[in-house]
Amino acid sequence: MESTIPIIDLSAMCLGKTAESSTASEIRQLADEIYRAFCTVGFVYIKNHGIPREKIDKVFKLCDEFFQLDPTVKQKYARPASGSGHG
């Protein structure tokens, strides 16, 4: 098993590009890289994804605020144990 988190460059598929502007080989190579990363390490570091920094910062801020809530409040949003198994 690898010990470093792979860096995946999504510039071939970043926001603002159409699927038609990416070649089939670029898409296949990207898919293979992601597949290998999740099979060997389980995580990836994604760069050139096209998501503005402000949106990323806002999501992290909202997550911080949510996880600081009282457990009784957070419990209202818990998934049922018989859910689909997604985290």
mmCIF file with all atom_site columns, N, CA, C and O in Angstrom, residues 1 5-6 8 10 18 24 36 40-42 45 50 55 62 67-69 71 73 76-77 80 82 86:
data_model
loop_
_atom_site.group_PDB
_atom_site.id
_atom_site.type_symbol
_atom_site.label_atom_id
_atom_site.label_alt_id
_atom_site.label_comp_id
_atom_site.label_asym_id
_atom_site.label_entity_id
_atom_site.label_seq_id
_atom_site.pdbx_PDB_ins_code
_atom_site.Cartn_x
_atom_site.Cartn_y
_atom_site.Cartn_z
_atom_site.occupancy
_atom_site.B_iso_or_equiv
_atom_site.pdbx_formal_charge
_atom_site.auth_seq_id
_atom_site.auth_comp_id
_atom_site.auth_asym_id
_atom_site.auth_atom_id
_atom_site.pdbx_PDB_model_num
ATOM 1   N N  . MET A 1 1  ? 0.842   -1.182 0.000   1.00 0.00 ? 1  MET A N  1
ATOM 2   C CA . MET A 1 1  ? 0.000   0.000  0.000   1.00 0.00 ? 1  MET A CA 1
ATOM 3   C C  . MET A 1 1  ? 0.886   1.244  0.000   1.00 0.00 ? 1  MET A C  1
ATOM 4   O O  . MET A 1 1  ? 1.880   1.300  0.702   1.00 0.00 ? 1  MET A O  1
ATOM 5   N N  . ILE A 1 5  ? -0.431  10.452 -0.276  1.00 0.00 ? 5  ILE A N  1
ATOM 6   C CA . ILE A 1 5  ? -1.707  10.701 -0.939  1.00 0.00 ? 5  ILE A CA 1
ATOM 7   C C  . ILE A 1 5  ? -1.427  11.190 -2.359  1.00 0.00 ? 5  ILE A C  1
ATOM 8   O O  . ILE A 1 5  ? -0.726  12.181 -2.546  1.00 0.00 ? 5  ILE A O  1
ATOM 9   N N  . PRO A 1 6  ? -1.972  10.515 -3.353  1.00 0.00 ? 6  PRO A N  1
ATOM 10  C CA . PRO A 1 6  ? -1.742  10.926 -4.740  1.00 0.00 ? 6  PRO A CA 1
ATOM 11  C C  . PRO A 1 6  ? -2.385  12.282 -5.032  1.00 0.00 ? 6  PRO A C  1
ATOM 12  O O  . PRO A 1 6  ? -3.426  12.622 -4.488  1.00 0.00 ? 6  PRO A O  1
ATOM 13  N N  . ILE A 1 8  ? -4.184  14.366 -7.855  1.00 0.00 ? 8  ILE A N  1
ATOM 14  C CA . ILE A 1 8  ? -4.907  14.176 -9.102  1.00 0.00 ? 8  ILE A CA 1
ATOM 15  C C  . ILE A 1 8  ? -5.217  15.545 -9.697  1.00 0.00 ? 8  ILE A C  1
ATOM 16  O O  . ILE A 1 8  ? -5.841  16.386 -9.047  1.00 0.00 ? 8  ILE A O  1
ATOM 17  N N  . LEU A 1 10 ? -7.291  17.685 -12.117 1.00 0.00 ? 10 LEU A N  1
ATOM 18  C CA . LEU A 1 10 ? -8.562  17.623 -12.833 1.00 0.00 ? 10 LEU A CA 1
ATOM 19  C C  . LEU A 1 10 ? -8.682  18.671 -13.928 1.00 0.00 ? 10 LEU A C  1
ATOM 20  O O  . LEU A 1 10 ? -9.782  18.902 -14.431 1.00 0.00 ? 10 LEU A O  1
ATOM 21  N N  . THR A 1 18 ? -16.303 21.718 -21.232 1.00 0.00 ? 18 THR A N  1
ATOM 22  C CA . THR A 1 18 ? -17.332 20.759 -21.621 1.00 0.00 ? 18 THR A CA 1
ATOM 23  C C  . THR A 1 18 ? -16.685 19.398 -21.828 1.00 0.00 ? 18 THR A C  1
ATOM 24  O O  . THR A 1 18 ? -15.487 19.301 -22.099 1.00 0.00 ? 18 THR A O  1
ATOM 25  N N  . ALA A 1 24 ? -10.997 11.596 -25.126 1.00 0.00 ? 24 ALA A N  1
ATOM 26  C CA . ALA A 1 24 ? -11.314 10.320 -24.489 1.00 0.00 ? 24 ALA A CA 1
ATOM 27  C C  . ALA A 1 24 ? -10.113 9.780  -23.729 1.00 0.00 ? 24 ALA A C  1
ATOM 28  O O  . ALA A 1 24 ? -10.264 9.226  -22.640 1.00 0.00 ? 24 ALA A O  1
ATOM 29  N N  . ARG A 1 36 ? -6.945  4.027  -9.245  1.00 0.00 ? 36 ARG A N  1
ATOM 30  C CA . ARG A 1 36 ? -5.734  3.514  -8.571  1.00 0.00 ? 36 ARG A CA 1
ATOM 31  C C  . ARG A 1 36 ? -5.548  4.156  -7.203  1.00 0.00 ? 36 ARG A C  1
ATOM 32  O O  . ARG A 1 36 ? -5.201  3.483  -6.236  1.00 0.00 ? 36 ARG A O  1
ATOM 33  N N  . THR A 1 40 ? -5.542  2.002  -3.757  1.00 0.00 ? 40 THR A N  1
ATOM 34  C CA . THR A 1 40 ? -4.276  1.800  -3.048  1.00 0.00 ? 40 THR A CA 1
ATOM 35  C C  . THR A 1 40 ? -4.160  2.629  -1.783  1.00 0.00 ? 40 THR A C  1
ATOM 36  O O  . THR A 1 40 ? -3.649  2.153  -0.775  1.00 0.00 ? 40 THR A O  1
ATOM 37  N N  . VAL A 1 41 ? -4.626  3.862  -1.809  1.00 0.00 ? 41 VAL A N  1
ATOM 38  C CA . VAL A 1 41 ? -4.464  4.759  -0.662  1.00 0.00 ? 41 VAL A CA 1
ATOM 39  C C  . VAL A 1 41 ? -5.804  5.048  0.007   1.00 0.00 ? 41 VAL A C  1
ATOM 40  O O  . VAL A 1 41 ? -5.895  5.122  1.223   1.00 0.00 ? 41 VAL A O  1
ATOM 41  N N  . GLY A 1 42 ? -6.841  5.217  -0.788  1.00 0.00 ? 42 GLY A N  1
ATOM 42  C CA . GLY A 1 42 ? -8.153  5.517  -0.234  1.00 0.00 ? 42 GLY A CA 1
ATOM 43  C C  . GLY A 1 42 ? -8.478  7.002  -0.204  1.00 0.00 ? 42 GLY A C  1
ATOM 44  O O  . GLY A 1 42 ? -9.586  7.386  0.140   1.00 0.00 ? 42 GLY A O  1
ATOM 45  N N  . TYR A 1 45 ? -5.671  13.948 -3.300  1.00 0.00 ? 45 TYR A N  1
ATOM 46  C CA . TYR A 1 45 ? -5.606  15.398 -3.227  1.00 0.00 ? 45 TYR A CA 1
ATOM 47  C C  . TYR A 1 45 ? -5.928  15.869 -4.636  1.00 0.00 ? 45 TYR A C  1
ATOM 48  O O  . TYR A 1 45 ? -5.276  15.468 -5.588  1.00 0.00 ? 45 TYR A O  1
ATOM 49  N N  . GLY A 1 50 ? -11.385 23.719 -10.354 1.00 0.00 ? 50 GLY A N  1
ATOM 50  C CA . GLY A 1 50 ? -12.218 24.820 -10.814 1.00 0.00 ? 50 GLY A CA 1
ATOM 51  C C  . GLY A 1 50 ? -13.213 25.349 -9.796  1.00 0.00 ? 50 GLY A C  1
ATOM 52  O O  . GLY A 1 50 ? -13.986 26.248 -10.101 1.00 0.00 ? 50 GLY A O  1
ATOM 53  N N  . LYS A 1 55 ? -15.896 29.345 -2.143  1.00 0.00 ? 55 LYS A N  1
ATOM 54  C CA . LYS A 1 55 ? -16.884 28.287 -1.896  1.00 0.00 ? 55 LYS A CA 1
ATOM 55  C C  . LYS A 1 55 ? -16.309 27.206 -0.987  1.00 0.00 ? 55 LYS A C  1
ATOM 56  O O  . LYS A 1 55 ? -17.004 26.695 -0.113  1.00 0.00 ? 55 LYS A O  1
ATOM 57  N N  . LEU A 1 62 ? -19.029 26.174 7.361   1.00 0.00 ? 62 LEU A N  1
ATOM 58  C CA . LEU A 1 62 ? -20.308 25.561 7.714   1.00 0.00 ? 62 LEU A CA 1
ATOM 59  C C  . LEU A 1 62 ? -20.113 24.224 8.431   1.00 0.00 ? 62 LEU A C  1
ATOM 60  O O  . LEU A 1 62 ? -20.833 23.902 9.374   1.00 0.00 ? 62 LEU A O  1
ATOM 61  N N  . PHE A 1 67 ? -20.374 20.948 13.382  1.00 0.00 ? 67 PHE A N  1
ATOM 62  C CA . PHE A 1 67 ? -19.773 20.006 14.326  1.00 0.00 ? 67 PHE A CA 1
ATOM 63  C C  . PHE A 1 67 ? -19.565 20.591 15.714  1.00 0.00 ? 67 PHE A C  1
ATOM 64  O O  . PHE A 1 67 ? -19.327 19.854 16.659  1.00 0.00 ? 67 PHE A O  1
ATOM 65  N N  . GLN A 1 68 ? -19.718 21.895 15.855  1.00 0.00 ? 68 GLN A N  1
ATOM 66  C CA . GLN A 1 68 ? -19.653 22.516 17.175  1.00 0.00 ? 68 GLN A CA 1
ATOM 67  C C  . GLN A 1 68 ? -21.026 22.585 17.849  1.00 0.00 ? 68 GLN A C  1
ATOM 68  O O  . GLN A 1 68 ? -21.126 22.962 19.017  1.00 0.00 ? 68 GLN A O  1
ATOM 69  N N  . LEU A 1 69 ? -22.080 22.204 17.131  1.00 0.00 ? 69 LEU A N  1
ATOM 70  C CA . LEU A 1 69 ? -23.421 22.203 17.704  1.00 0.00 ? 69 LEU A CA 1
ATOM 71  C C  . LEU A 1 69 ? -23.549 21.144 18.787  1.00 0.00 ? 69 LEU A C  1
ATOM 72  O O  . LEU A 1 69 ? -22.795 20.169 18.824  1.00 0.00 ? 69 LEU A O  1
ATOM 73  N N  . PRO A 1 71 ? -24.780 17.899 20.580  1.00 0.00 ? 71 PRO A N  1
ATOM 74  C CA . PRO A 1 71 ? -25.105 16.593 19.987  1.00 0.00 ? 71 PRO A CA 1
ATOM 75  C C  . PRO A 1 71 ? -26.602 16.358 19.787  1.00 0.00 ? 71 PRO A C  1
ATOM 76  O O  . PRO A 1 71 ? -27.000 15.696 18.836  1.00 0.00 ? 71 PRO A O  1
ATOM 77  N N  . VAL A 1 73 ? -28.780 18.527 18.853  1.00 0.00 ? 73 VAL A N  1
ATOM 78  C CA . VAL A 1 73 ? -29.147 19.228 17.626  1.00 0.00 ? 73 VAL A CA 1
ATOM 79  C C  . VAL A 1 73 ? -28.661 18.430 16.413  1.00 0.00 ? 73 VAL A C  1
ATOM 80  O O  . VAL A 1 73 ? -29.408 18.211 15.454  1.00 0.00 ? 73 VAL A O  1
ATOM 81  N N  . LYS A 1 76 ? -30.654 15.336 15.125  1.00 0.00 ? 76 LYS A N  1
ATOM 82  C CA . LYS A 1 76 ? -31.823 15.537 14.265  1.00 0.00 ? 76 LYS A CA 1
ATOM 83  C C  . LYS A 1 76 ? -31.490 15.257 12.804  1.00 0.00 ? 76 LYS A C  1
ATOM 84  O O  . LYS A 1 76 ? -32.371 14.979 12.002  1.00 0.00 ? 76 LYS A O  1
ATOM 85  N N  . TYR A 1 77 ? -30.220 15.335 12.451  1.00 0.00 ? 77 TYR A N  1
ATOM 86  C CA . TYR A 1 77 ? -29.786 15.158 11.064  1.00 0.00 ? 77 TYR A CA 1
ATOM 87  C C  . TYR A 1 77 ? -29.103 13.818 10.818  1.00 0.00 ? 77 TYR A C  1
ATOM 88  O O  . TYR A 1 77 ? -28.577 13.574 9.741   1.00 0.00 ? 77 TYR A O  1
ATOM 89  N N  . PRO A 1 80 ? -30.555 7.182  9.315   1.00 0.00 ? 80 PRO A N  1
ATOM 90  C CA . PRO A 1 80 ? -30.991 5.950  9.969   1.00 0.00 ? 80 PRO A CA 1
ATOM 91  C C  . PRO A 1 80 ? -29.920 4.855  9.799   1.00 0.00 ? 80 PRO A C  1
ATOM 92  O O  . PRO A 1 80 ? -29.220 4.816  8.797   1.00 0.00 ? 80 PRO A O  1
ATOM 93  N N  . SER A 1 82 ? -30.269 1.933  9.057   1.00 0.00 ? 82 SER A N  1
ATOM 94  C CA . SER A 1 82 ? -30.559 1.062  7.917   1.00 0.00 ? 82 SER A CA 1
ATOM 95  C C  . SER A 1 82 ? -30.382 1.809  6.604   1.00 0.00 ? 82 SER A C  1
ATOM 96  O O  . SER A 1 82 ? -30.910 1.387  5.575   1.00 0.00 ? 82 SER A O  1
ATOM 97  N N  . HIS A 1 86 ? -23.756 4.786  2.917   1.00 0.00 ? 86 HIS A N  1
ATOM 98  C CA . HIS A 1 86 ? -22.844 5.861  2.561   1.00 0.00 ? 86 HIS A CA 1
ATOM 99  C C  . HIS A 1 86 ? -22.487 6.673  3.799   1.00 0.00 ? 86 HIS A C  1
ATOM 100 O O  . HIS A 1 86 ? -23.294 6.852  4.682   1.00 0.00 ? 86 HIS A O  1
#
